[in-house]
PDB file of C-alpha atoms in Angstrom:
ATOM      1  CA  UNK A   1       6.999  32.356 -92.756  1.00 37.00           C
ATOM      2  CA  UNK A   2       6.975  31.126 -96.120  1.00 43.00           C
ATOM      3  CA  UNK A   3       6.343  33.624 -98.961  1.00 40.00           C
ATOM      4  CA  UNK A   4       2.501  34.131-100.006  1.00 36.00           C
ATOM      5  CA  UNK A   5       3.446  33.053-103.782  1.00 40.00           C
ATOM      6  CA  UNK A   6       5.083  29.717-102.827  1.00 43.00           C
ATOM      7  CA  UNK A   7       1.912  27.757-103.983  1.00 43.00           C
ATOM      8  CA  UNK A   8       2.203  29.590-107.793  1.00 49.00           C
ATOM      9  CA  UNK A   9       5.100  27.293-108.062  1.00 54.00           C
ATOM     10  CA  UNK A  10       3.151  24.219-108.774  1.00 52.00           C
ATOM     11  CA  UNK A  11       0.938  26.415-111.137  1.00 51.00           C
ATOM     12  CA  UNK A  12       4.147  28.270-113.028  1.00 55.00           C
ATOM     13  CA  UNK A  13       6.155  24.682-113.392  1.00 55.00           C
ATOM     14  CA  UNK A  14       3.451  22.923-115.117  1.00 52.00           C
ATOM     15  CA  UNK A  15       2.992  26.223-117.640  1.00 54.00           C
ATOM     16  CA  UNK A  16       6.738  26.455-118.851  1.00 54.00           C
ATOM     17  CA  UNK A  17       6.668  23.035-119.330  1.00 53.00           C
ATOM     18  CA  UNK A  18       4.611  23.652-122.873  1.00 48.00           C
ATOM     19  CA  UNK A  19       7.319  25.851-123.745  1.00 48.00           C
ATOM     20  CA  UNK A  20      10.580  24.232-122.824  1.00 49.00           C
ATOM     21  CA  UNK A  21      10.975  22.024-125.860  1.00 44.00           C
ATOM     22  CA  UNK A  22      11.840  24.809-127.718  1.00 41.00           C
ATOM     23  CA  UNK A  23      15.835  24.698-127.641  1.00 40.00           C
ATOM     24  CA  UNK A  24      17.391  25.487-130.958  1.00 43.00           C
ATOM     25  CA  UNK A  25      15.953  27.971-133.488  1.00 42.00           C
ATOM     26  CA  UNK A  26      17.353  29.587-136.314  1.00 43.00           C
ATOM     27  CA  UNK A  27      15.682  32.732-136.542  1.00 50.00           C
ATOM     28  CA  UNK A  28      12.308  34.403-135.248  1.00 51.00           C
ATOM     29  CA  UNK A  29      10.480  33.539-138.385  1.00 50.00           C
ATOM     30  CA  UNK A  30      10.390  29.533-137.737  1.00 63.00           C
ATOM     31  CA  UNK A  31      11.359  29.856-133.858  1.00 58.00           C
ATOM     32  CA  UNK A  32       7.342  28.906-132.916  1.00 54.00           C
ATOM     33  CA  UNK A  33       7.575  25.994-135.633  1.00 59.00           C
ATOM     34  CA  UNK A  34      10.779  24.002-133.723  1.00 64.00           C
ATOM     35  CA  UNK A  35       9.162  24.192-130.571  1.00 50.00           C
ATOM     36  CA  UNK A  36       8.079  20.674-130.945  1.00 55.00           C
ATOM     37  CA  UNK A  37      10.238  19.117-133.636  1.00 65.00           C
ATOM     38  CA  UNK A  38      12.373  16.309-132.654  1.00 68.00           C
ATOM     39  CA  UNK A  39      12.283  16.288-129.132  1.00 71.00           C
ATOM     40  CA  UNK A  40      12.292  13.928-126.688  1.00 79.00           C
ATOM     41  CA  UNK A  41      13.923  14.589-123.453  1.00 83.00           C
ATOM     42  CA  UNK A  42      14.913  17.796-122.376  1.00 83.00           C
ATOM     43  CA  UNK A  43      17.565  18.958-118.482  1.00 89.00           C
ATOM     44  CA  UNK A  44      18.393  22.295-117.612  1.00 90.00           C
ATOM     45  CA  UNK A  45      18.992  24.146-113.995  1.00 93.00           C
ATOM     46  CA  UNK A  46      16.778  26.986-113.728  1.00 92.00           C
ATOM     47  CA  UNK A  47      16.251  29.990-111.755  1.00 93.00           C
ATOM     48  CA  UNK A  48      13.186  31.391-111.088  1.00 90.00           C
ATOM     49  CA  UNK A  49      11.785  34.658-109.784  1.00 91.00           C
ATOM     50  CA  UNK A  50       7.876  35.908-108.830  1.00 90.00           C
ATOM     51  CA  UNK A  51       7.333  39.528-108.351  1.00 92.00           C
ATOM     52  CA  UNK A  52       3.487  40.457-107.592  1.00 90.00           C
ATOM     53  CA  UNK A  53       1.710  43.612-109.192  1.00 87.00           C
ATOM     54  CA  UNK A  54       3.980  46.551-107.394  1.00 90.00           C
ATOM     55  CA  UNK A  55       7.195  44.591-108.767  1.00 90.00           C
ATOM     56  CA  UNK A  56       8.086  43.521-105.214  1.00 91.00           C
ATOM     57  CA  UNK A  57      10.209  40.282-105.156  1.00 91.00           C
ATOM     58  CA  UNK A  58       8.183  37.342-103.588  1.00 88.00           C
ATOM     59  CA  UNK A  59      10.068  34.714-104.089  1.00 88.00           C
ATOM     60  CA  UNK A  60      13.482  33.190-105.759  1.00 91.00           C
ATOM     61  CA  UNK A  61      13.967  29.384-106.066  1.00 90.00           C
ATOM     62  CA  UNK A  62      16.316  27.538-107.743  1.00 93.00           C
ATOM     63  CA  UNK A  63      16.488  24.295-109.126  1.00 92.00           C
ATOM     64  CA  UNK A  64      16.805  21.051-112.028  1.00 93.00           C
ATOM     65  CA  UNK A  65      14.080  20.174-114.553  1.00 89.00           C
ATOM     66  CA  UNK A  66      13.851  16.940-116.557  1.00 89.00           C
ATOM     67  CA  UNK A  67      10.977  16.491-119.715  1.00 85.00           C
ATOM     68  CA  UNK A  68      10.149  13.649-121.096  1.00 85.00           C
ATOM     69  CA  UNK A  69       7.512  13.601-123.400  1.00 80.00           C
ATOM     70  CA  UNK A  70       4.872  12.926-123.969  1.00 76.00           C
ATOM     71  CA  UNK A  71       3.611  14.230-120.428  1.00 78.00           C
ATOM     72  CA  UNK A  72       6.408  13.058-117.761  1.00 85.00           C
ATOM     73  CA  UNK A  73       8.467  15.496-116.229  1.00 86.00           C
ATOM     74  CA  UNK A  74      10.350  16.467-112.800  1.00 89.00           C
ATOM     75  CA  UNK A  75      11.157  19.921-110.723  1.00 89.00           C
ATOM     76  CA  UNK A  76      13.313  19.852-107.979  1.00 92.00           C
ATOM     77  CA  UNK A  77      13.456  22.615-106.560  1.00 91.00           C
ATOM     78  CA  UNK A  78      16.402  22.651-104.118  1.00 90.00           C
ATOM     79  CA  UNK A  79      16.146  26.389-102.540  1.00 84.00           C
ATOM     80  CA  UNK A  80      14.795  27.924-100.889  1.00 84.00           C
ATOM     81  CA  UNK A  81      12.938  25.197 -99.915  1.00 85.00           C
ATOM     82  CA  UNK A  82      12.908  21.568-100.909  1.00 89.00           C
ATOM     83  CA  UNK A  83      10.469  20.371-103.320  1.00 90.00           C
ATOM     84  CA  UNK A  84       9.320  17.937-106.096  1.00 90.00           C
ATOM     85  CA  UNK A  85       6.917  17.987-108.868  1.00 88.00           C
ATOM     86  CA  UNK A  86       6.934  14.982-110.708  1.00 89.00           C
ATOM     87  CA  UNK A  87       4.540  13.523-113.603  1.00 86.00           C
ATOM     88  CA  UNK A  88       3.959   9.895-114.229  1.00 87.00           C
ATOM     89  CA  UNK A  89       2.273  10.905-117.284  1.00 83.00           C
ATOM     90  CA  UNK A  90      -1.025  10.034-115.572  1.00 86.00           C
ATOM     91  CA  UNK A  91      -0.654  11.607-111.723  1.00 88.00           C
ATOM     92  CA  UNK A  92       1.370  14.841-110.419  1.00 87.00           C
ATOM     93  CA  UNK A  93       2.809  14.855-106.893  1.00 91.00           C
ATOM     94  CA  UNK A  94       3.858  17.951-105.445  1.00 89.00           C
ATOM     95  CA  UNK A  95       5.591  16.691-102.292  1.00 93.00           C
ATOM     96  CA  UNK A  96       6.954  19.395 -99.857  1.00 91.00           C
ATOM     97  CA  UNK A  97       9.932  18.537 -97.297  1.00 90.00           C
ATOM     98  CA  UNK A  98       9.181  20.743 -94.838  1.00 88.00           C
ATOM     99  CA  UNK A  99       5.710  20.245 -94.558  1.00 89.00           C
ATOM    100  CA  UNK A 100       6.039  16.471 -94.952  1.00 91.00           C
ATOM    101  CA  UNK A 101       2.937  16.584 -97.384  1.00 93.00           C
ATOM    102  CA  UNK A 102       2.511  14.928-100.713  1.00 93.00           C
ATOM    103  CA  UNK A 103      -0.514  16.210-103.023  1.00 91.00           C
ATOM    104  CA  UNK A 104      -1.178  13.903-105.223  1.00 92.00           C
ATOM    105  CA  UNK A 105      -3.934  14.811-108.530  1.00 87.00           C
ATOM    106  CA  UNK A 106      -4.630  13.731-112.221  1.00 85.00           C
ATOM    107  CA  UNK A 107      -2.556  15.269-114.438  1.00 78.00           C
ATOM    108  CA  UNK A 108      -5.471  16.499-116.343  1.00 70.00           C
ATOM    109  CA  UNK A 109      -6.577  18.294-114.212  1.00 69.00           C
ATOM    110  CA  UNK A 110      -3.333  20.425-113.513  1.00 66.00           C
ATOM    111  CA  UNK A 111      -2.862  20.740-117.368  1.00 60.00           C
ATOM    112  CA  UNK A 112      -6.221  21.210-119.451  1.00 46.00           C
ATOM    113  CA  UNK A 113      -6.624  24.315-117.816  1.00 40.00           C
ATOM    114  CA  UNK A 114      -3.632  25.773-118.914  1.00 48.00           C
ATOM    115  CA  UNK A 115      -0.922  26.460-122.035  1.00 41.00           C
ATOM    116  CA  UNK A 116       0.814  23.203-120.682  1.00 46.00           C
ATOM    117  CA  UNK A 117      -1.895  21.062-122.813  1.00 45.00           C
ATOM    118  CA  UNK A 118       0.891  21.512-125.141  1.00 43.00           C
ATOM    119  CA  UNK A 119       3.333  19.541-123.549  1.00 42.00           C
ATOM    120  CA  UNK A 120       1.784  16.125-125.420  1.00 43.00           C
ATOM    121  CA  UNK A 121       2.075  18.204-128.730  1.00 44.00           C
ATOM    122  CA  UNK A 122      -1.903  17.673-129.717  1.00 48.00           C
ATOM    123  CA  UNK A 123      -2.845  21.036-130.135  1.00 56.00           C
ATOM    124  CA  UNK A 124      -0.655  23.610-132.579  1.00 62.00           C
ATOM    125  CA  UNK A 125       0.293  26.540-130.261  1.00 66.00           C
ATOM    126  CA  UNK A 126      -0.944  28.974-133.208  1.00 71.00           C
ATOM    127  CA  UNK A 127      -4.973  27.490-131.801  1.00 72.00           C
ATOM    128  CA  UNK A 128      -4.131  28.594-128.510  1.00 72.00           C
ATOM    129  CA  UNK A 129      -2.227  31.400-129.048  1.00 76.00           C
ATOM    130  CA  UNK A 130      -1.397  34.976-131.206  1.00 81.00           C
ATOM    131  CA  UNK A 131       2.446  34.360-131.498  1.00 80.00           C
ATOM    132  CA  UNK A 132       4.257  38.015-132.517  1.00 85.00           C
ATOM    133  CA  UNK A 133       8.407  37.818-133.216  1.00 82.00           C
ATOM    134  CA  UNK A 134       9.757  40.536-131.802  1.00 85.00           C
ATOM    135  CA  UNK A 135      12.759  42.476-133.645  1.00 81.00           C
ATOM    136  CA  UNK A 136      16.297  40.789-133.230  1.00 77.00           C
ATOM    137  CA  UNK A 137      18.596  42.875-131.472  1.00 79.00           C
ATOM    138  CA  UNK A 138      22.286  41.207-131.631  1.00 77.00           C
ATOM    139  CA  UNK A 139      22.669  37.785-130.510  1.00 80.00           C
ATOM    140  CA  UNK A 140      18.945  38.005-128.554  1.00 81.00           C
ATOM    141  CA  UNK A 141      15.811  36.837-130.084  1.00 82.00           C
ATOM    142  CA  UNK A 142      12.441  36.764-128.386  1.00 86.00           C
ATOM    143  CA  UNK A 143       8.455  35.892-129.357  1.00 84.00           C
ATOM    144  CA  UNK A 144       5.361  37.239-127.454  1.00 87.00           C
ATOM    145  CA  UNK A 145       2.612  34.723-127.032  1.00 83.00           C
ATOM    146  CA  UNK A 146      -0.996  35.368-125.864  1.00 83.00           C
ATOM    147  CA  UNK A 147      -4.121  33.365-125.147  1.00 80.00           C
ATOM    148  CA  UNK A 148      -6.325  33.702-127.542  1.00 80.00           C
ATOM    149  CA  UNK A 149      -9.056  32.378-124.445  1.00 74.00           C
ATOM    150  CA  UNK A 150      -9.642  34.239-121.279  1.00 73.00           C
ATOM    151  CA  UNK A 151      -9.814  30.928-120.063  1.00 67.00           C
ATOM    152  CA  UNK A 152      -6.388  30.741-118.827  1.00 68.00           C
ATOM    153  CA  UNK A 153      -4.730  33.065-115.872  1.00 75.00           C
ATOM    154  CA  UNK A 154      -1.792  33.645-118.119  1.00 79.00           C
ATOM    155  CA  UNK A 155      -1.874  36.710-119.942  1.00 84.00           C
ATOM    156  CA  UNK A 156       1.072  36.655-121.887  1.00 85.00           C
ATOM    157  CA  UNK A 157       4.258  34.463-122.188  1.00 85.00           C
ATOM    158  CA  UNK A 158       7.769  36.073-123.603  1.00 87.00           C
ATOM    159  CA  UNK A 159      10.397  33.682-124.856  1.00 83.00           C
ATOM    160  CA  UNK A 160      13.776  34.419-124.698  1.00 84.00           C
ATOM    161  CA  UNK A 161      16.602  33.211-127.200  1.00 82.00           C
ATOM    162  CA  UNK A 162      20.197  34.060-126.971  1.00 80.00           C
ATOM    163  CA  UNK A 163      22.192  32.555-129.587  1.00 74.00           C
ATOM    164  CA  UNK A 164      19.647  30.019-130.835  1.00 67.00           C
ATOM    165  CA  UNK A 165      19.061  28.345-127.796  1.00 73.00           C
ATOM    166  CA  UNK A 166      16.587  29.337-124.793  1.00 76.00           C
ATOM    167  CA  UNK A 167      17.302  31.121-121.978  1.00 83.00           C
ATOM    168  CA  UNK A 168      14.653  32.836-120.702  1.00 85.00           C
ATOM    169  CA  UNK A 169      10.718  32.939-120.377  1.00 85.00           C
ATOM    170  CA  UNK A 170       8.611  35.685-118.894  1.00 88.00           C
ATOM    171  CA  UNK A 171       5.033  34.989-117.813  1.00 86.00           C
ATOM    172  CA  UNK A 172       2.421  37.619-116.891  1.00 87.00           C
ATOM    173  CA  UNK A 173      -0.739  36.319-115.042  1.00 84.00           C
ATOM    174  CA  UNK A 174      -3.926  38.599-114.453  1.00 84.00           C
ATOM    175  CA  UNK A 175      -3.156  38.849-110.908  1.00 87.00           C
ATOM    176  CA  UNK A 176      -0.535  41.079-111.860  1.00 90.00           C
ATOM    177  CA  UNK A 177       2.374  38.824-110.804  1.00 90.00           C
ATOM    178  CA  UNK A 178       4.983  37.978-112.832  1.00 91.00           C
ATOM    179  CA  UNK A 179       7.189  35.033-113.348  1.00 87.00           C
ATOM    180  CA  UNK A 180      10.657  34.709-114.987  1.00 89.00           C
ATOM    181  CA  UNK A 181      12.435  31.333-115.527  1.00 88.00           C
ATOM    182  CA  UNK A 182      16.070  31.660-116.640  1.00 91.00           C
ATOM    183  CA  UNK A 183      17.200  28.322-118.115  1.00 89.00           C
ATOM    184  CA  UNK A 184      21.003  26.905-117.967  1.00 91.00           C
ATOM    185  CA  UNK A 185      23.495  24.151-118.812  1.00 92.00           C
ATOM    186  CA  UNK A 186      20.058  22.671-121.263  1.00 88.00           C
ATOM    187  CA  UNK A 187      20.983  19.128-122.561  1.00 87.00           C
ATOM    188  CA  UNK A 188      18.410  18.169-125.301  1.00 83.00           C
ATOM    189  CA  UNK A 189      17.522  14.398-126.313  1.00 86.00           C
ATOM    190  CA  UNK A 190      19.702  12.339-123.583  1.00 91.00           C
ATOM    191  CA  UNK A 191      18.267   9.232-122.375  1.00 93.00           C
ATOM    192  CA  UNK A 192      16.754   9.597-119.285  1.00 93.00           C
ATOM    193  CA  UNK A 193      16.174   7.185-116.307  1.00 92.00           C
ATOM    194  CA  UNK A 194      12.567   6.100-116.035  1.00 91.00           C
ATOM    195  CA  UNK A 195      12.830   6.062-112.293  1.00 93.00           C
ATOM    196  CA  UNK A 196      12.759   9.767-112.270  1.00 94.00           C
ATOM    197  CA  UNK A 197       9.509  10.267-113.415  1.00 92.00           C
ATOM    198  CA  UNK A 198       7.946   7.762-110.823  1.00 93.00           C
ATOM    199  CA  UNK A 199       7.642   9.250-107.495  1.00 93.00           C
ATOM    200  CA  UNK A 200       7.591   6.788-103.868  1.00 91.00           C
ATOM    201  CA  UNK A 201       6.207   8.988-101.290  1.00 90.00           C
ATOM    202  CA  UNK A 202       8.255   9.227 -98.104  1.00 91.00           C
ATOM    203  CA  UNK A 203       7.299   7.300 -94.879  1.00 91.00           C
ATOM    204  CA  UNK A 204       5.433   9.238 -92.360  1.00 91.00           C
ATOM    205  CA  UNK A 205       4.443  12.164 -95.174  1.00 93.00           C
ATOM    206  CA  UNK A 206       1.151  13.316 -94.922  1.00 93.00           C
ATOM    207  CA  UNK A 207      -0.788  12.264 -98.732  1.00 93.00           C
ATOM    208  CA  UNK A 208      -3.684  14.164 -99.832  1.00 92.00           C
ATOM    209  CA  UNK A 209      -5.709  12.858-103.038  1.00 87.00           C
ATOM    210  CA  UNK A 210      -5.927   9.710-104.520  1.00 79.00           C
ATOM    211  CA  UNK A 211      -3.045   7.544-105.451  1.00 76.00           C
ATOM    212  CA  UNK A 212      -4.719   4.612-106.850  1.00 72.00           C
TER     213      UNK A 212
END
């Protein structure tokens, strides 16, 4: 049986994505203001871990991300169990191998609801959220972010720098669980291949929502 977080995936993926375009920074007083500068494709492997409220593991995935913005991106996740999340820039399908189902829904609606309206850069992340630098300790920087609306799950977000470049982000929802994404091998501003942001579901996969 599958783990009972396994659908936060989709939910978790799309969040970081507002946040992954921050790669270099110089020090916590400008690391909020090069989130967004100058970037236009982002890779990395990640690792990812939900524990729910009584800090019990409930899942660990692993996996590649591609970002290309404005709005297109792709998650594979390879274990520990196959799946895809990729953005057109105007549909995101969530296609599980084992269950042989594609969902298919405007990305609009996966994003406007949470931080990830970022990712097309039209809202400064000061509107949405109280950003607090944290004190530098060695070669590790970090920055707290929190809604400012209650309209979001998320209750706070903690970004985590080692040596100028990201590595980690912590996110706290108000069920209690919490998420950590651990970033690697992060190659900013290669081209990327359009195909991998257009998704051709499978034959014989079960599609639910609208594709045209």
């Amino acid at each position: 049986m599958r783990p009972v977080c396994r659908c936060s995936c989709l939910f978790m993926a799309a969040l970081i994505l507002a946040f992954m375009p921050a790669v270099q920074a110089a020090n916590n007083d400008n690391l909020v203001q090069t989130f967004f500068n100058n970037l236009d494709t982002l890779q990395a492997d990640f690792h990812q871990q939900v524990r729910d409220g009584d800090n019990t593991v409930q899942q660990v995935s692993d996996g590649k991300v591609w970002i290309q913005r404005p709005g297109q991106f792709r998650w594979d996740y390879a274990s520990p169990y196959r799946q895809q999340l990729v953005s057109d820039g105007e549909r995101l399908w969530s296609y599980d191998e084992d269950l042989e189902q594609v969902t298919v829904q405007p990305i609009g609606e996966v994003l406007s609801a949470t931080p990830a309206m970022l990712l097309g850069g039209s809202q400064p992340i000061e509107d949405i959220f109280t950003v607090e630098p944290l004190p530098t300790s060695g070669n590790r920087q970090q920055v707290l972010l929190k809604p400012k609306s209650d309209d979001s799950n998320v209750t706070a977000l903690l970004l985590d720098f080692t040596d100028g470049v990201i590595s980690g982000i912590r996110a706290e929802d108000s069920f209690g669980n919490i998420t950590t994404f651990t970033f690697s091998n992060l190659v900013r501003n290669r081209e990327l291949y359009s195909a991998l942001f257009r998704f051709e579901p499978p034959a014989g996969v079960v599609i639910v929502g609208e594709t045209d």
